[in-house]
Coordinates of C-alpha atoms in Angstrom, one line a residue:
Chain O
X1136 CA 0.0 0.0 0.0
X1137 CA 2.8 1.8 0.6
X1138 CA 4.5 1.9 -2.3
X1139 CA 1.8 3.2 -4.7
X1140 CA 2.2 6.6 -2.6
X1141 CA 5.9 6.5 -2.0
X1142 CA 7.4 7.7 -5.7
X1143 CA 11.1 7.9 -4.7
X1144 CA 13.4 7.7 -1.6
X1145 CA 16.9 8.4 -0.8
X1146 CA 18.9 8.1 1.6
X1147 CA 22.7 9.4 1.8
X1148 CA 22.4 11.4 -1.2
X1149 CA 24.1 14.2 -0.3
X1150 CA 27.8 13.9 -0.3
X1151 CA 28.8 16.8 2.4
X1152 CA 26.5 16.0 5.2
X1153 CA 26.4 13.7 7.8
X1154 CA 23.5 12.4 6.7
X1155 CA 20.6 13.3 4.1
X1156 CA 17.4 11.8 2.8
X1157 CA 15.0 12.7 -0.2
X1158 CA 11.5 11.6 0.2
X1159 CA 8.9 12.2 -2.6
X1160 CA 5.8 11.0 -0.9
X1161 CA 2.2 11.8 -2.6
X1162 CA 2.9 15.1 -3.9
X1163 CA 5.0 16.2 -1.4
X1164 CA 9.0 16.2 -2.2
X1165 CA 11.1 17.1 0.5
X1166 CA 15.0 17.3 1.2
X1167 CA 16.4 16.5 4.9
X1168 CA 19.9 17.1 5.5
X1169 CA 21.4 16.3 9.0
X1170 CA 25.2 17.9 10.0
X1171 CA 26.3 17.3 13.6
X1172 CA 27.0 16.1 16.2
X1173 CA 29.6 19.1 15.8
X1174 CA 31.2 21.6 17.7
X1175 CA 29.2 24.3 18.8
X1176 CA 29.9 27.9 19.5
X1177 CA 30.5 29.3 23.2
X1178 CA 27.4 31.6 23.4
X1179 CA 24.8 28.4 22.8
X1180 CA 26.4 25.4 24.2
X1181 CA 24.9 23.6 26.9
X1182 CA 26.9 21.6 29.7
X1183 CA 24.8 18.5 29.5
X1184 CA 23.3 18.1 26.1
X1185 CA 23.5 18.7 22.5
X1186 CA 21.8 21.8 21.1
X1187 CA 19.6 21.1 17.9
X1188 CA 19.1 23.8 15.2
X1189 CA 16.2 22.7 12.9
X1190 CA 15.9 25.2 9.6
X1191 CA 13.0 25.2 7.3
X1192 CA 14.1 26.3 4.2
X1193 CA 11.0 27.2 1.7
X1194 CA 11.2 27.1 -2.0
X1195 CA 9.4 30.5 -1.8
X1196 CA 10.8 33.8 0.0
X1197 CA 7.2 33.5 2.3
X1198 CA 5.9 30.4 3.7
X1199 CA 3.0 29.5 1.4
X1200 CA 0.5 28.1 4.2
X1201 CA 0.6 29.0 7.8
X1202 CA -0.1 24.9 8.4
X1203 CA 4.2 24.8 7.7
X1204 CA 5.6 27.6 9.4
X1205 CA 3.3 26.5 12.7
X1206 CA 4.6 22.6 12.4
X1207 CA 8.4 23.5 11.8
X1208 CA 8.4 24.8 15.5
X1209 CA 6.7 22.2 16.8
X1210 CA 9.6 19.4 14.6
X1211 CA 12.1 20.8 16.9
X1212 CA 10.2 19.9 19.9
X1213 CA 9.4 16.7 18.8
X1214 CA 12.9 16.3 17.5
X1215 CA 14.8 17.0 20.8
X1216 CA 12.6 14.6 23.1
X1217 CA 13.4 11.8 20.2
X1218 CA 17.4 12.4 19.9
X1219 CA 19.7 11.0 23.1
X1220 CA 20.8 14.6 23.3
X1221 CA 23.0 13.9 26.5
X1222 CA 25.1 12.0 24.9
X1223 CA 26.6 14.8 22.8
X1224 CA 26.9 17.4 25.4
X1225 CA 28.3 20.7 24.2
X1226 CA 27.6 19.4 20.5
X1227 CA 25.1 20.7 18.2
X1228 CA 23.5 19.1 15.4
X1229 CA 21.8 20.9 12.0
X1230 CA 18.7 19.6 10.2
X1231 CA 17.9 21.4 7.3
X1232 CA 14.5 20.8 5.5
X1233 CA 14.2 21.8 1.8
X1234 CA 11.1 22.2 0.2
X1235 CA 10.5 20.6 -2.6
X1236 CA 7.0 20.3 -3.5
X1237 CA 4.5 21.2 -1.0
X1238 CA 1.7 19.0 -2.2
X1239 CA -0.4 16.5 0.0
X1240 CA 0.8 14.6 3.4
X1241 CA 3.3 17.6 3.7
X1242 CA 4.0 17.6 6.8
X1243 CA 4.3 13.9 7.6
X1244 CA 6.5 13.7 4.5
X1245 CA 8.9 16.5 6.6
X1246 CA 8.9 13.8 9.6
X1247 CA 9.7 11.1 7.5
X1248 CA 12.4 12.4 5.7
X1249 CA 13.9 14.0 8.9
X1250 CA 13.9 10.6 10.5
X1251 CA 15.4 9.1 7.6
X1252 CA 18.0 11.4 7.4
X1253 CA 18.7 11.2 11.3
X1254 CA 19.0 7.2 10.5
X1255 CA 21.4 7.8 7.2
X1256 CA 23.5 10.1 9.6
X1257 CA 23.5 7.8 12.8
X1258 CA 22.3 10.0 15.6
X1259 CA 21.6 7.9 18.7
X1260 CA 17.9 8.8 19.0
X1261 CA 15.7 7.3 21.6
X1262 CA 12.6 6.2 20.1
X1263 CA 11.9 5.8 16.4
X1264 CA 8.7 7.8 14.9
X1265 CA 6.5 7.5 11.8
X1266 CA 4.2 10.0 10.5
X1267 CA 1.1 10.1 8.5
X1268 CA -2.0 12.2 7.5
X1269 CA -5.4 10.8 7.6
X1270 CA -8.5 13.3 6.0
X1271 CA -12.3 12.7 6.8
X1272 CA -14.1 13.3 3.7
X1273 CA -16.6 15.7 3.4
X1274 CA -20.3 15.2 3.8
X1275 CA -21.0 15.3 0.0
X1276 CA -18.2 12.7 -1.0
X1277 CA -19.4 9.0 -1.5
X1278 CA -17.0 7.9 0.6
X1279 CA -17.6 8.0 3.8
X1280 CA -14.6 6.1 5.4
X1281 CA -11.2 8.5 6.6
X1282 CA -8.8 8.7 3.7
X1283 CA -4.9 7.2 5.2
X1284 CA -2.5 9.5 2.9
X1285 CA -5.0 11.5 0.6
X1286 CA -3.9 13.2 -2.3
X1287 CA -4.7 16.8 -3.1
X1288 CA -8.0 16.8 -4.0
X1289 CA -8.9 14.7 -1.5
X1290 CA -7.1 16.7 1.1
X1291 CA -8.4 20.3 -0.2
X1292 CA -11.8 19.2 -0.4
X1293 CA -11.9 16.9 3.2
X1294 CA -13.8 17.8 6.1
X1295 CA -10.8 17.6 8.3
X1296 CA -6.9 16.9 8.1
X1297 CA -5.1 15.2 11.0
X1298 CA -1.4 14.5 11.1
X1299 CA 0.1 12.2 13.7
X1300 CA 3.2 11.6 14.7
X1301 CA 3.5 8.4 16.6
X1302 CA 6.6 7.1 18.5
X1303 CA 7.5 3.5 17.9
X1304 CA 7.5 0.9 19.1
X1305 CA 5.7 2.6 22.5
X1306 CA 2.8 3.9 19.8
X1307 CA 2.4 7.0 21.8
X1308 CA 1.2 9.9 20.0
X1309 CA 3.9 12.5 20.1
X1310 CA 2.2 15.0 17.9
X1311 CA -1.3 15.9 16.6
X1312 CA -1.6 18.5 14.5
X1313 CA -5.8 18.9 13.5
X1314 CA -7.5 21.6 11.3
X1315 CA -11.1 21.5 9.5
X1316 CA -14.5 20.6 11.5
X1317 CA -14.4 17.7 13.7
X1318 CA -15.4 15.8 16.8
X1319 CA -13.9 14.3 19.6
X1320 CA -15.4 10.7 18.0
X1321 CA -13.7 11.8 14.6
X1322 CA -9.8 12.3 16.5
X1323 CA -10.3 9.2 18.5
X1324 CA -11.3 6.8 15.0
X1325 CA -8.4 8.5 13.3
X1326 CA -5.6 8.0 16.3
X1327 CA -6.9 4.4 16.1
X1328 CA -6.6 4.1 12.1
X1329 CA -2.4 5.8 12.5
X1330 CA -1.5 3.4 15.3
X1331 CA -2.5 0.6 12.8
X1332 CA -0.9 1.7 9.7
X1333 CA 2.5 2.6 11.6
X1334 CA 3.8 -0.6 11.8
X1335 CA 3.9 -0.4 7.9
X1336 CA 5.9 2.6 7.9
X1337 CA 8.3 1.2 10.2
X1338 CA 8.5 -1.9 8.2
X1339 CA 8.9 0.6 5.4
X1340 CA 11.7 2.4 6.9
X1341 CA 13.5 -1.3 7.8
X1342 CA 13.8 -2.0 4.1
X1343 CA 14.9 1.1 3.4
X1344 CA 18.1 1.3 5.5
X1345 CA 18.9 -2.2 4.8
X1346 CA 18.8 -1.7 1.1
X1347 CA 21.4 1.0 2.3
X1348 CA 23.5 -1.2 4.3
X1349 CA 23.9 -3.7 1.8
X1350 CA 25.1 -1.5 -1.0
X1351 CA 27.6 0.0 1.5
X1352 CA 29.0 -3.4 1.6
X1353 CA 29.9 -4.2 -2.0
X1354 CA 32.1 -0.6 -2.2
Chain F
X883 CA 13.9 29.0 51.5
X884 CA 11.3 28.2 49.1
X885 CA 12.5 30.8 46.4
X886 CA 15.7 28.9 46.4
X887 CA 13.7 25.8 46.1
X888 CA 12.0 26.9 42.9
X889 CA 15.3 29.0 41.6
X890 CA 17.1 25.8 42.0
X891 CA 15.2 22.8 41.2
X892 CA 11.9 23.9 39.8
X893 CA 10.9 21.0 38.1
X894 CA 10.4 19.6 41.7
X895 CA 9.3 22.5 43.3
X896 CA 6.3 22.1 41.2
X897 CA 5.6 18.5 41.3
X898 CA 5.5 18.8 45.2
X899 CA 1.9 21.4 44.3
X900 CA 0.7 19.3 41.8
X901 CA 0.8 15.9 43.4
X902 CA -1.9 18.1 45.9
X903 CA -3.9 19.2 42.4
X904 CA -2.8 22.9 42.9
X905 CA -0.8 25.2 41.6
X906 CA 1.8 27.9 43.2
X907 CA -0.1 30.5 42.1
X908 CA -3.3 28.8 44.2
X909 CA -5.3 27.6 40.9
X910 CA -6.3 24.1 40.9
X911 CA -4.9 22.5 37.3
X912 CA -8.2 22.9 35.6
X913 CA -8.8 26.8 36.6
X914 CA -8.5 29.6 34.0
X915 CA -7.0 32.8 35.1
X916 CA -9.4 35.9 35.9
X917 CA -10.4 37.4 32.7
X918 CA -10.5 41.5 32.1
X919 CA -12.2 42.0 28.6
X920 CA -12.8 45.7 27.3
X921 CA -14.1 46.7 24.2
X922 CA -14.0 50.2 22.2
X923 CA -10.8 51.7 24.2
X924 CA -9.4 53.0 21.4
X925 CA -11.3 55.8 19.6
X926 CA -8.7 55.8 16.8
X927 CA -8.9 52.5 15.5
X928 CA -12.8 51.1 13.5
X929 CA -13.0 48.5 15.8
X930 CA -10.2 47.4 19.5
X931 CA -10.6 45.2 21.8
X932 CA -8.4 45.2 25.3
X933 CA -7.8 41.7 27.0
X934 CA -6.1 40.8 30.4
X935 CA -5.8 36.7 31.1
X936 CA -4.2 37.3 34.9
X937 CA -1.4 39.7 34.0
X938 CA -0.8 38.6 30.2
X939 CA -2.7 42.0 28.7
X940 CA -3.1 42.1 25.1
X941 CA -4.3 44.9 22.6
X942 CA -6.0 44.4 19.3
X943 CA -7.1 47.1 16.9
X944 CA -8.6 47.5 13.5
X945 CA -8.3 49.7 10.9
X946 CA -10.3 49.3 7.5
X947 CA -8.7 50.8 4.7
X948 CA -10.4 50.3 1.0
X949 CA -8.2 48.7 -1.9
X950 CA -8.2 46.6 -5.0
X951 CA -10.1 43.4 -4.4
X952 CA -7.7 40.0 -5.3
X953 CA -7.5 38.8 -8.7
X954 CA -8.7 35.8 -8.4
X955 CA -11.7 36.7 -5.8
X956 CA -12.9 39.7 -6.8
X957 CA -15.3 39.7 -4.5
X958 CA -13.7 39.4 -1.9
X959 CA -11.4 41.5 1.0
X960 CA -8.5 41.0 2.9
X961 CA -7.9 40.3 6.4
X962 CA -4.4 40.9 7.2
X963 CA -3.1 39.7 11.2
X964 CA -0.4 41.2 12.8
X965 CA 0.8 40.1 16.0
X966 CA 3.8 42.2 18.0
X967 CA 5.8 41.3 20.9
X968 CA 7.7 44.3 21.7
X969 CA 10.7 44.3 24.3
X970 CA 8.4 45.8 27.1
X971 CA 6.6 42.6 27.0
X972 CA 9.3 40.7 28.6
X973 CA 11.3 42.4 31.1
X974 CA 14.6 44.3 29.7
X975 CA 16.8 40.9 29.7
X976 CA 15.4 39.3 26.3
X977 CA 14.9 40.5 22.7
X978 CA 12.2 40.4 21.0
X979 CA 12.0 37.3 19.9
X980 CA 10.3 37.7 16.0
X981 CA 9.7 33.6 15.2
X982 CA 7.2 33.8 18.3
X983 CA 5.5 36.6 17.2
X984 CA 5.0 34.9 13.3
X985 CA 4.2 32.0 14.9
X986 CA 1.7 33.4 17.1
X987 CA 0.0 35.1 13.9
X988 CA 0.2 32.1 11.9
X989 CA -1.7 29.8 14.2
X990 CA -4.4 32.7 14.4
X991 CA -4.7 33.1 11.1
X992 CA -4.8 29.2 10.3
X993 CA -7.8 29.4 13.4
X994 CA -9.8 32.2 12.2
X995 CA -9.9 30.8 9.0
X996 CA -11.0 27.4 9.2
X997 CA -13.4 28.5 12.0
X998 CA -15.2 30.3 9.0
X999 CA -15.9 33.2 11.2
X1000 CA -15.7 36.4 8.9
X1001 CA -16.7 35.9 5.3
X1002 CA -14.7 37.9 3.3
X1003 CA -17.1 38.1 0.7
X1004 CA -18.6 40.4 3.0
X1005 CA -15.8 42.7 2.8
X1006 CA -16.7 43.4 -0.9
X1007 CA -17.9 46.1 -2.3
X1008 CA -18.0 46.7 -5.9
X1009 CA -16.9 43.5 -7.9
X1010 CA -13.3 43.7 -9.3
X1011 CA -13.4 47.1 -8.5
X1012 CA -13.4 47.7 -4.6
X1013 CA -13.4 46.4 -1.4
X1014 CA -12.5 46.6 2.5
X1015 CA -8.8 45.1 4.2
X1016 CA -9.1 45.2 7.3
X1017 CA -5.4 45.3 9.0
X1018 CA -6.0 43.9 12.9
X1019 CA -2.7 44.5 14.7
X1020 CA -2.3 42.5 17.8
X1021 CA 0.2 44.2 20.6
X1022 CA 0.7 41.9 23.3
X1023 CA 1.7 44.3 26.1
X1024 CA 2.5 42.0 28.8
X1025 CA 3.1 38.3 28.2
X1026 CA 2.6 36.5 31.4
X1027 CA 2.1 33.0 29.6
X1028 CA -0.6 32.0 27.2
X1029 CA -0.6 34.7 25.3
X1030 CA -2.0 32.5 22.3
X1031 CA -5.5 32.4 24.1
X1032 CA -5.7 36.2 24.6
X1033 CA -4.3 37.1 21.4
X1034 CA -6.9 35.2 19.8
X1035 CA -10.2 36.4 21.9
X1036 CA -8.6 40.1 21.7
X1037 CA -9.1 39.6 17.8
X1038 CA -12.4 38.4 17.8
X1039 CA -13.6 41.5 20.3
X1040 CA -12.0 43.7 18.1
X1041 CA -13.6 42.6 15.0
X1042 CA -17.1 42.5 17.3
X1043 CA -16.6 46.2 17.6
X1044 CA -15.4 47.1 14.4
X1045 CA -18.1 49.4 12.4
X1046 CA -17.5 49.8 8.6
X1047 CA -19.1 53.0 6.7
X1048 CA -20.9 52.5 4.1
X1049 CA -19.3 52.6 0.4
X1050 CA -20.2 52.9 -2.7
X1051 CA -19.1 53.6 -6.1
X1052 CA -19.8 56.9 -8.4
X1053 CA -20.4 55.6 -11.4
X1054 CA -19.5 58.1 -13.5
X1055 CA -16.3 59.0 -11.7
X1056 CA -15.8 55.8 -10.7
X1057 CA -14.4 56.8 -7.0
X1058 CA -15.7 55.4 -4.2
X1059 CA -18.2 57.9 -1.9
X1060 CA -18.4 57.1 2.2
X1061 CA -21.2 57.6 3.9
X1062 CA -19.4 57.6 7.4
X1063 CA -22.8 58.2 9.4
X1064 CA -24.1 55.3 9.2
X1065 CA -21.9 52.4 10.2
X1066 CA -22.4 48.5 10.2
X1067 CA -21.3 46.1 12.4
X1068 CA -19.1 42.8 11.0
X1069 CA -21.0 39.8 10.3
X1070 CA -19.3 37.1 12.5
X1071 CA -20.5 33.7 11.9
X1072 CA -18.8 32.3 14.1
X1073 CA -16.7 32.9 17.8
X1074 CA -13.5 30.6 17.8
X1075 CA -12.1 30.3 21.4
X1076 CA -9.1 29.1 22.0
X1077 CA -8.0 27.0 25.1
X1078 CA -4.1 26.1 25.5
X1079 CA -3.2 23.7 28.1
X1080 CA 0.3 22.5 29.4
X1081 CA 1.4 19.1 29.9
X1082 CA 4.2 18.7 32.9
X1083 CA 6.2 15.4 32.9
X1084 CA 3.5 13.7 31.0
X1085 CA 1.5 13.4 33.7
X1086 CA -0.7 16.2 34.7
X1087 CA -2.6 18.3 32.3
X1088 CA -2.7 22.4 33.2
X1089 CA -4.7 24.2 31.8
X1090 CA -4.0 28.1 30.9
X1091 CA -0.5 28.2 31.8
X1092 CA 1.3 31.1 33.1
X1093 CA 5.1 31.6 31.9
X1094 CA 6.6 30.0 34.4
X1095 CA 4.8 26.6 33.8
X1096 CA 5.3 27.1 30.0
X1097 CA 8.9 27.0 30.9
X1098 CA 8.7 23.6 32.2
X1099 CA 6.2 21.7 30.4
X1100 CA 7.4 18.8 28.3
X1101 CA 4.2 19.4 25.2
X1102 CA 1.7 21.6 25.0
X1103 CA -2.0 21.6 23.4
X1104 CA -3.7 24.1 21.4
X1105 CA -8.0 23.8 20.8
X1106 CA -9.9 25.9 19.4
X1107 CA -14.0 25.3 19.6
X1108 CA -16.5 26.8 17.5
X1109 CA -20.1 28.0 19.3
X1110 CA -21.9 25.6 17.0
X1111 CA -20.3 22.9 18.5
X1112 CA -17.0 21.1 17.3
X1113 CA -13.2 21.8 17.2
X1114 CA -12.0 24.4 14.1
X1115 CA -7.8 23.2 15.1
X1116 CA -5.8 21.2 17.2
X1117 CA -2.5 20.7 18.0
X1118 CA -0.5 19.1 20.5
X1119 CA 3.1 18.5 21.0
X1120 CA 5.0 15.8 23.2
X1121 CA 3.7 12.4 24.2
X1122 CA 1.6 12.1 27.4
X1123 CA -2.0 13.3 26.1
X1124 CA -3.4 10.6 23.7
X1125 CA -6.7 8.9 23.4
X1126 CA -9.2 8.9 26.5
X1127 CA -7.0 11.5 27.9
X1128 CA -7.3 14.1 24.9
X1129 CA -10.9 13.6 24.7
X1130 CA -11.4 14.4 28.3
X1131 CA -9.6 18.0 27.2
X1132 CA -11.5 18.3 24.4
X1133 CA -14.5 18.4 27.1
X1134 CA -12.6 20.7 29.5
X1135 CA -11.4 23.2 26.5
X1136 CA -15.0 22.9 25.4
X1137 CA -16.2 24.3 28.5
X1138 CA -13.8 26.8 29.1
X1139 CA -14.8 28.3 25.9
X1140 CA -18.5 28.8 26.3
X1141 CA -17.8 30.5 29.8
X1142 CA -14.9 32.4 27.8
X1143 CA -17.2 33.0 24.9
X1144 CA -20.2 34.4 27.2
X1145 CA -18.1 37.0 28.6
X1146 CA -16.8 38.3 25.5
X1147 CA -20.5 38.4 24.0
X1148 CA -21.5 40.1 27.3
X1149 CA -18.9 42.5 26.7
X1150 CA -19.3 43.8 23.7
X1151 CA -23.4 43.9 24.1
X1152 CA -22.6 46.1 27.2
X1153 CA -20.3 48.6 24.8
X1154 CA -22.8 48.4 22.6
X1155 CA -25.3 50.1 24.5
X1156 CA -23.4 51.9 26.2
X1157 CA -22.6 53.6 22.6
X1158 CA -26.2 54.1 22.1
X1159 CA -26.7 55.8 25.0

């Protein structure tokens, strides 16, 4: 199921960083690259933990949709409870996001690819998260039944939009990030549908490196 | 003794109140702070609002201007937010700190506009020709923790109070002629109110934080309910607050925001009489 959405992923594509993915997911292409743990400057270091500087880089001057610019402060949050910061004390690590495409599943595309990249670079990270958007169709569609990873239409035209972030293998939510109309009943059928469909992802992400790690041992 | 407590371990100093269900300040976990609404204060500005949540005061005025309609709606006006943090806000030790501020007026725009509250078509006036922007600047004076909350009610007040002359167009000269006696008052169809709570070490959930707790909560969550019943956004950040949990704040935010939501109303119907008078 999978794999009619996903269109193209890469991992370790960028030469210069410590680690970099590409992930062109739905519509939605986006470039992660990951630099650190490195030495950080006097004024921001901390004594006991790694400082993380997460940069959202648009492919327009202006942020298109405020949906973005809100969920790129909340990555770093999420980001920082994820990554064994203390064991990298007075380091800091860089994630850069590129925009590519902003199309559908946007956002969980940016979580994927930043967890991706984090995995190519080999940051110790606590917990390992998936992300996915799940829309509830409007009244007047024919189907009914909440859409896992809609595409455009569907996502312009649903009711509501939910993103999750979900930490693995604990399945706790980490992140919910919910715009439209909805109900309490609504969140609760979605939450239910994400913590299903993210073993998948995590499966996903499994082949993934491991198609990495095996070319890495023929050079 | 207990100011070194708190300077030095705060983390615990709070989780000694909280495993009581209270809060330094004396609010249980579930309490909003006293709320301070007035409407109309400024005489310059077509529609303000002034809003204190405890000590976190914020301003919010309109001004209407007339302009081009956009191409592609030409029916339609502009609503352009603004939200500023100056220095005063925080004591003289930090900058202002801009990605708050964009934030701030990115999650309010993202609220007000899926809560469908103002139809812009409204703000039309003569199709391709003219029509109102109406540029709400949102000065948060003193930011004692959630300032989200009263940034957010501040705007809607505002926009309650704002009165728009009435336009038309010349024909002939094609400029636009402003009848500034008569006024009318915004068609809201909606009140979006928004609730922010605080999660501290997973655990306990606290509603309307001040900046102190904001400081050492491990997620937060943002939501905003419409008066017709159901939630316009959401969004919450670190683990702790899933499932029956998050429903039970979807009650608690519910509540709080017809209480919140009667005082605003009750606000600006007491300006508005008051203006008659």
């Amino acid at each position: 199921m999978i794999r009619e959405e996903l269109k193209e992923v890469d991992l370790g594509l960028l030469s210069k960083s410590d680690g970099s993915s590409r992930l062109y997911f739905r519509s939605s292409l986006v470039t992660v690259s990951v630099q650190g743990p490195a030495e950080s400057r006097q004024q921001i270091d901390l004594a006991n933990e790694a400082i993380l500087s997460v940069h959202f880089c648009p492919r327009k001057v202006q942020p298109s949709s405020p949906t973005e610019n809100v969920c790129v402060a909340s990555i770093k949050k999420i980001l920082e409870s994820v990554i064994a910061r203390s064991l990298f004390p007075r380091a800091i690590i860089c994630i850069a996001i590129h925009e590519g495409v902003a199309g559908s599943c946007f956002l969980s595309t940016i979580f994927n690819a930043c967890f991706l990249a984090l995995l190519d670079a080999g940051i110790a990270m606590l917990h390992s998260f998936v992300a996915l958007t799940i829309a509830i169709p409007n009244e007047i569609s024919s189907n009914k039944d909440p859409i896992i990873s809609p595409n455009k239409e569907q996502e312009f035209e649903a009711e509501s939009v939910f993103v999750f972030v979900i930490e693995m293998p604990t399945k706790r939510e980490l992140f919910c990030h919910a715009w439209g109309n909805f109900s309490p009943q609504h969140y609760q059928q979605c939450l239910q549908l994400a913590l299903g469909e993210a073993d998948k992802i995590l499966l996903f992400y499994r082949g993934e490196y491991s198609k990495k790690l095996a070319n890495l041992k023929f050079n | 003794m207990a100011e070194n407590f708190l300077s030095c371990q705060p983390d615990e100093y709070y989780q000694r109140f909280l495993d009581h269900e209270i809060r330094p300040d004396g609010r249980k976990l579930n309490e909003y702070r006293y709320l301070n609404i007035g409407i109309g204060s400024i005489s310059t500005a077509d529609g303000s609002a002034v809003l204190k949540i405890g000590k976190t005061t914020v301003i919010c005025g309109v001004r209407a201007q007339l302009t081009n309609p956009p191409i592609l709606k030409p029916n339609h006006g502009y609503l352009v937010i603004n939200v500023d943090i100056p220095g005063i806000s925080k004591g003289l030790t930090k900058y202002t700190n801009d990605d708050e501020a964009y934030t701030i007026s990115q999650i309010i725009q993202e609220m007000v506009s899926n809560s469908k509250m103002l139809d812009l078509k409204s703000l039309g006036i003569e199709h391709k020709k003219l029509s109102w922007v109406l540029f709400c600047d949102i000065i948060i004076c003193n930011n004692d923790g959630n300032a989200l909350d009263a940034c957010l009610l501040a705007l809607v007040g505002a926009l309650k109070n704002t009165r728009l002359p009435h336009v038309t167009v010349d024909e002939d000269e094609d400029i636009p002629i402003v009848n500034s006696v008569t006024k009318h008052e915004l068609v809201l169809r909606e009140i979006p109110v928004c609730v922010t709570a605080a999660m501290f070490r997973e655990n306990y959930v606290i509603i309307d934080p001040n900046t102190e707790e904001e400081k050492l909560s491990s997620g937060s969550i943002i939501v905003c309910s419409l008066e017709k019943g159901g939630i316009s956004y959401m969004s919450s950040v670190g683990a702790g607050l899933e499932g029956e949990r998050k429903v039970e704040m979807f009650e608690r935010a519910k509540f709080h925001s017809e209480r919140i939501r009667k005082e605003l109303v009750t606000a600006c119907e007491e300006q508005a009489q008051s203006m008659e008078y």
